[in-house]
Short mmCIF file of C-alpha atoms in Angstrom, two decimals:
data_model
loop_
_atom_site.label_atom_id
_atom_site.label_comp_id
_atom_site.label_asym_id
_atom_site.label_seq_id
_atom_site.Cartn_x
_atom_site.Cartn_y
_atom_site.Cartn_z
CA LYS Z 1 -47.84 44.21 -6.78
CA ALA Z 2 -45.46 42.45 -4.95
CA GLY Z 3 -42.60 40.83 -7.26
CA VAL Z 4 -41.28 37.17 -7.68
CA THR Z 5 -40.06 36.30 -4.26
CA GLN Z 6 -37.49 33.25 -3.62
CA THR Z 7 -36.49 31.64 -0.52
CA PRO Z 8 -33.87 31.02 0.99
CA ARG Z 9 -31.62 33.64 -0.76
CA TYR Z 10 -28.60 31.53 0.42
CA LEU Z 11 -27.84 28.25 0.98
CA ILE Z 12 -24.92 26.08 1.77
CA LYS Z 13 -25.15 22.21 1.54
CA THR Z 14 -22.77 19.33 1.60
CA ARG Z 15 -22.27 16.96 -1.37
CA GLY Z 16 -24.82 14.03 -1.33
CA GLN Z 17 -27.21 16.25 0.54
CA GLN Z 18 -30.65 17.30 -1.03
CA VAL Z 19 -32.40 20.67 -0.97
CA THR Z 20 -35.54 22.50 -1.70
CA LEU Z 21 -35.97 26.06 -3.49
CA SER Z 22 -39.08 27.92 -3.24
CA CYS Z 23 -40.49 30.75 -5.29
CA SER Z 24 -43.79 32.62 -4.87
CA PRO Z 25 -44.80 34.17 -8.35
CA ILE Z 26 -46.37 37.66 -8.85
CA SER Z 27 -50.00 37.41 -7.86
CA GLY Z 28 -52.03 36.23 -10.97
CA HIS Z 29 -48.94 34.81 -12.59
CA ARG Z 30 -49.76 31.06 -13.20
CA SER Z 31 -46.56 30.39 -15.20
CA VAL Z 32 -43.33 29.61 -13.01
CA SER Z 33 -40.09 28.91 -14.82
CA TRP Z 34 -36.56 27.97 -13.31
CA TYR Z 35 -32.96 28.64 -14.62
CA GLN Z 36 -29.52 27.91 -13.17
CA GLN Z 37 -27.16 30.53 -13.68
CA THR Z 38 -23.40 29.52 -13.41
CA PRO Z 39 -20.18 31.59 -14.67
CA GLY Z 40 -19.44 28.48 -16.85
CA GLN Z 41 -22.64 27.70 -18.48
CA GLY Z 42 -24.54 31.02 -18.13
CA LEU Z 43 -28.39 30.72 -17.79
CA GLN Z 44 -29.63 27.46 -18.53
CA PHE Z 45 -33.49 26.65 -18.54
CA LEU Z 46 -34.47 23.93 -15.77
CA PHE Z 47 -38.03 23.52 -16.21
CA GLU Z 48 -41.35 25.53 -16.52
CA TYR Z 49 -44.77 24.79 -14.44
CA PHE Z 50 -48.31 26.05 -15.44
CA SER Z 51 -51.24 24.94 -13.51
CA GLU Z 52 -49.47 22.35 -11.56
CA THR Z 53 -48.38 20.75 -14.31
CA GLN Z 54 -44.57 20.46 -15.97
CA ARG Z 55 -44.97 22.00 -19.54
CA ASN Z 56 -41.44 21.76 -20.43
CA LYS Z 57 -37.85 20.65 -19.08
CA GLY Z 58 -34.30 21.32 -20.02
CA ASN Z 59 -31.39 19.26 -20.42
CA PHE Z 60 -30.73 18.37 -16.75
CA PRO Z 61 -30.25 15.17 -14.98
CA GLY Z 62 -33.44 13.53 -13.15
CA ARG Z 63 -31.72 14.87 -9.62
CA PHE Z 64 -33.33 18.19 -10.55
CA SER Z 65 -37.17 18.20 -10.24
CA GLY Z 66 -40.04 20.27 -9.48
CA ARG Z 67 -43.71 21.03 -8.65
CA GLN Z 68 -46.39 23.81 -8.55
CA PHE Z 69 -48.98 24.14 -6.07
CA SER Z 70 -52.58 25.21 -6.68
CA ASN Z 71 -51.48 28.68 -5.50
CA SER Z 72 -49.07 28.82 -8.13
CA ARG Z 73 -45.91 28.70 -5.62
CA SER Z 74 -43.31 26.39 -7.14
CA GLU Z 75 -40.55 24.38 -5.56
CA MET Z 76 -37.58 22.82 -6.97
CA ASN Z 77 -35.57 20.02 -5.61
CA VAL Z 78 -32.07 18.94 -5.93
CA SER Z 79 -31.26 15.34 -4.43
CA THR Z 80 -27.72 14.05 -4.19
CA LEU Z 81 -25.93 17.40 -4.36
CA GLU Z 82 -22.74 17.48 -6.47
CA LEU Z 83 -20.10 20.27 -6.52
CA GLY Z 84 -21.26 21.36 -9.83
CA ASP Z 85 -24.69 22.03 -8.70
CA SER Z 86 -23.37 25.22 -7.06
CA ALA Z 87 -25.26 28.04 -8.67
CA LEU Z 88 -27.61 30.98 -8.57
CA TYR Z 89 -31.25 29.42 -9.24
CA LEU Z 90 -33.47 32.02 -10.72
CA CYS Z 91 -37.06 31.77 -10.69
CA ALA Z 92 -39.37 33.80 -13.30
CA SER Z 93 -43.26 34.14 -13.63
CA ARG Z 94 -45.17 35.36 -16.17
CA THR Z 95 -48.98 35.88 -16.96
CA THR Z 96 -50.60 33.49 -19.17
CA SER Z 97 -51.98 36.08 -21.91
CA GLY Z 98 -49.97 38.82 -23.44
CA THR Z 99 -46.28 39.15 -24.52
CA TYR Z 100 -44.28 36.45 -23.07
CA GLU Z 101 -42.33 38.95 -20.39
CA GLN Z 102 -41.08 36.88 -17.73
CA TYR Z 103 -40.40 38.48 -14.30
CA PHE Z 104 -37.53 37.30 -12.02
CA GLY Z 105 -36.89 36.88 -8.60
CA PRO Z 106 -33.77 37.72 -6.63
CA GLY Z 107 -32.17 33.95 -7.10
CA THR Z 108 -31.24 31.53 -4.43
CA ARG Z 109 -27.23 31.16 -4.18
CA LEU Z 110 -26.54 27.65 -3.73
CA THR Z 111 -23.28 26.58 -2.54
CA VAL Z 112 -22.20 23.02 -2.25
CA THR Z 113 -19.25 21.98 -0.58
CA ALA B 1 -32.05 24.57 -32.22
CA GLN B 2 -32.38 27.89 -31.17
CA THR B 3 -29.19 29.94 -30.39
CA VAL B 4 -28.37 33.42 -29.16
CA THR B 5 -25.04 34.87 -29.51
CA GLN B 6 -23.49 38.09 -27.69
CA SER B 7 -20.06 38.50 -29.15
CA GLN B 8 -18.94 41.55 -26.80
CA PRO B 9 -18.08 39.92 -23.12
CA GLU B 10 -17.24 43.38 -21.99
CA MET B 11 -18.15 47.13 -23.02
CA SER B 12 -17.33 50.52 -21.56
CA VAL B 13 -19.14 53.74 -21.90
CA GLN B 14 -18.58 57.18 -20.51
CA GLU B 15 -21.35 58.64 -18.45
CA ALA B 16 -24.00 60.35 -20.78
CA GLU B 17 -22.79 58.76 -24.02
CA THR B 18 -24.21 56.27 -26.05
CA VAL B 19 -23.38 52.52 -26.21
CA THR B 20 -24.91 49.70 -28.41
CA LEU B 21 -24.72 46.10 -27.32
CA SER B 22 -24.79 43.50 -29.90
CA CYS B 23 -27.01 40.30 -29.85
CA THR B 24 -27.44 37.63 -32.82
CA TYR B 25 -29.84 34.66 -32.86
CA ASP B 26 -30.66 31.93 -34.71
CA THR B 27 -34.15 30.46 -35.57
CA SER B 28 -36.22 28.94 -38.14
CA GLU B 29 -39.40 30.21 -36.69
CA SER B 30 -41.00 33.43 -38.11
CA ASP B 31 -43.04 34.63 -35.00
CA TYR B 32 -41.22 34.96 -31.65
CA TYR B 33 -40.20 37.53 -28.97
CA LEU B 34 -36.93 38.96 -28.02
CA PHE B 35 -35.79 40.80 -24.69
CA TRP B 36 -33.16 42.36 -23.20
CA TYR B 37 -32.43 41.62 -19.43
CA LYS B 38 -30.22 43.74 -17.41
CA GLN B 39 -28.79 42.00 -14.09
CA PRO B 40 -26.91 44.59 -11.96
CA PRO B 41 -24.43 43.48 -9.03
CA SER B 42 -27.41 42.83 -6.76
CA ARG B 43 -28.41 39.95 -9.05
CA GLN B 44 -31.86 40.64 -9.58
CA MET B 45 -32.78 40.29 -13.27
CA ILE B 46 -34.63 43.19 -14.66
CA LEU B 47 -36.63 43.08 -18.07
CA VAL B 48 -35.35 46.16 -20.04
CA ILE B 49 -37.12 45.91 -23.26
CA ARG B 50 -38.85 43.58 -25.73
CA GLN B 51 -39.42 43.33 -29.49
CA GLU B 52 -42.13 41.18 -31.02
CA ALA B 53 -40.72 39.67 -34.33
CA TYR B 54 -43.79 40.43 -36.25
CA LYS B 55 -43.48 44.24 -35.62
CA GLN B 56 -41.11 46.21 -37.86
CA GLN B 57 -41.04 49.00 -35.66
CA ASN B 58 -38.08 49.11 -33.11
CA ALA B 59 -39.14 48.94 -29.50
CA THR B 60 -38.33 51.94 -27.38
CA GLU B 61 -38.25 52.29 -23.57
CA ASN B 62 -36.94 55.69 -22.35
CA ARG B 63 -33.36 55.68 -22.90
CA PHE B 64 -33.19 52.21 -24.25
CA SER B 65 -33.94 51.35 -27.63
CA VAL B 66 -33.36 48.38 -29.95
CA ASN B 67 -32.24 47.81 -33.64
CA PHE B 68 -34.15 44.69 -34.94
CA GLN B 69 -32.86 43.52 -38.14
CA LYS B 70 -34.96 40.41 -38.65
CA ALA B 71 -33.74 39.26 -42.04
CA ALA B 72 -29.97 39.37 -40.61
CA LYS B 73 -31.22 38.04 -37.24
CA SER B 74 -29.96 40.78 -35.30
CA PHE B 75 -31.19 42.55 -32.18
CA SER B 76 -28.92 45.37 -30.69
CA LEU B 77 -29.62 47.16 -27.52
CA LYS B 78 -28.73 50.89 -27.57
CA ILE B 79 -28.24 52.79 -24.43
CA SER B 80 -28.43 56.79 -24.66
CA ASP B 81 -27.40 58.91 -22.17
CA SER B 82 -25.70 56.29 -20.33
CA GLN B 83 -25.89 56.40 -16.36
CA LEU B 84 -23.82 55.05 -13.42
CA GLY B 85 -27.05 52.93 -12.73
CA ASP B 86 -26.95 51.36 -15.98
CA ALA B 87 -23.48 49.35 -15.22
CA ALA B 88 -24.71 45.69 -15.30
CA MET B 89 -24.66 42.63 -17.05
CA TYR B 90 -26.85 42.71 -19.96
CA PHE B 91 -28.52 39.44 -21.48
CA CYS B 92 -30.36 39.06 -24.74
CA ALA B 93 -32.91 36.40 -24.69
CA TYR B 94 -35.19 34.57 -27.26
CA HIS B 95 -38.52 33.25 -26.25
CA VAL B 96 -39.26 29.92 -27.44
CA GLY B 97 -42.80 29.83 -29.12
CA GLY B 98 -45.79 27.64 -28.55
CA ALA B 99 -47.10 26.68 -25.00
CA THR B 100 -43.66 26.83 -23.48
CA ASN B 101 -42.26 29.66 -21.49
CA LYS B 102 -38.76 28.98 -22.18
CA LEU B 103 -35.95 31.62 -22.80
CA ILE B 104 -32.94 30.82 -24.37
CA PHE B 105 -30.17 33.55 -23.28
CA GLY B 106 -27.06 34.69 -24.63
CA THR B 107 -23.57 34.72 -22.59
CA GLY B 108 -24.44 38.36 -21.43
CA THR B 109 -22.32 41.66 -22.02
CA LEU B 110 -20.64 43.43 -18.73
CA LEU B 111 -21.42 46.93 -19.31
CA ALA B 112 -19.36 49.66 -17.20
CA VAL B 113 -20.07 53.21 -16.87
CA GLN B 114 -17.02 55.50 -16.47
CA PRO B 115 -17.98 58.46 -14.65
#
């Protein structure tokens, strides 16, 4: 099976712009989670989607949003970008049965200038 | 709230030797999952090993094993016969139960393997 894929891998944006990141889970996986990784805050949970519904959301401002499509692909959007949004954004997927193992994509490196 | 603590920011080990990475966590739950993830410089997060809290037996995956002490809320990772490819950042993670799929990560331990 193909792994989790994320596009784009690298992105440079300017403050105030918005950005959309995409994640395609492993085939058959219906749950997709997003994490932000920064040197200062480490790995932080953003949100999780299952069957096109957001099941849980981390402690991030409303500028961070996401959605999931019927094929389980997910997108996250960040509006009005700030310098502090510069981070590695990781997507993870898992099956809905079993042992809660999450499989991560390679991440999207977002740089805000 | 659940927390995960990794008290060793950096560790070093000689090739072929054994190293143990520490992790402690705090939770009031009795049933949960714990994971160790590896993140090499390429940044792809890789699952190393999983432990179910209800299982007393420590998990083992080839050269990787854990020492799970539920009462002490401790979950250490032992890497035997260390290889150069083991050099990476290692994260301990706690799975928040229920319908959510949220992982809480520790701050990570950067492991260097010396030839």
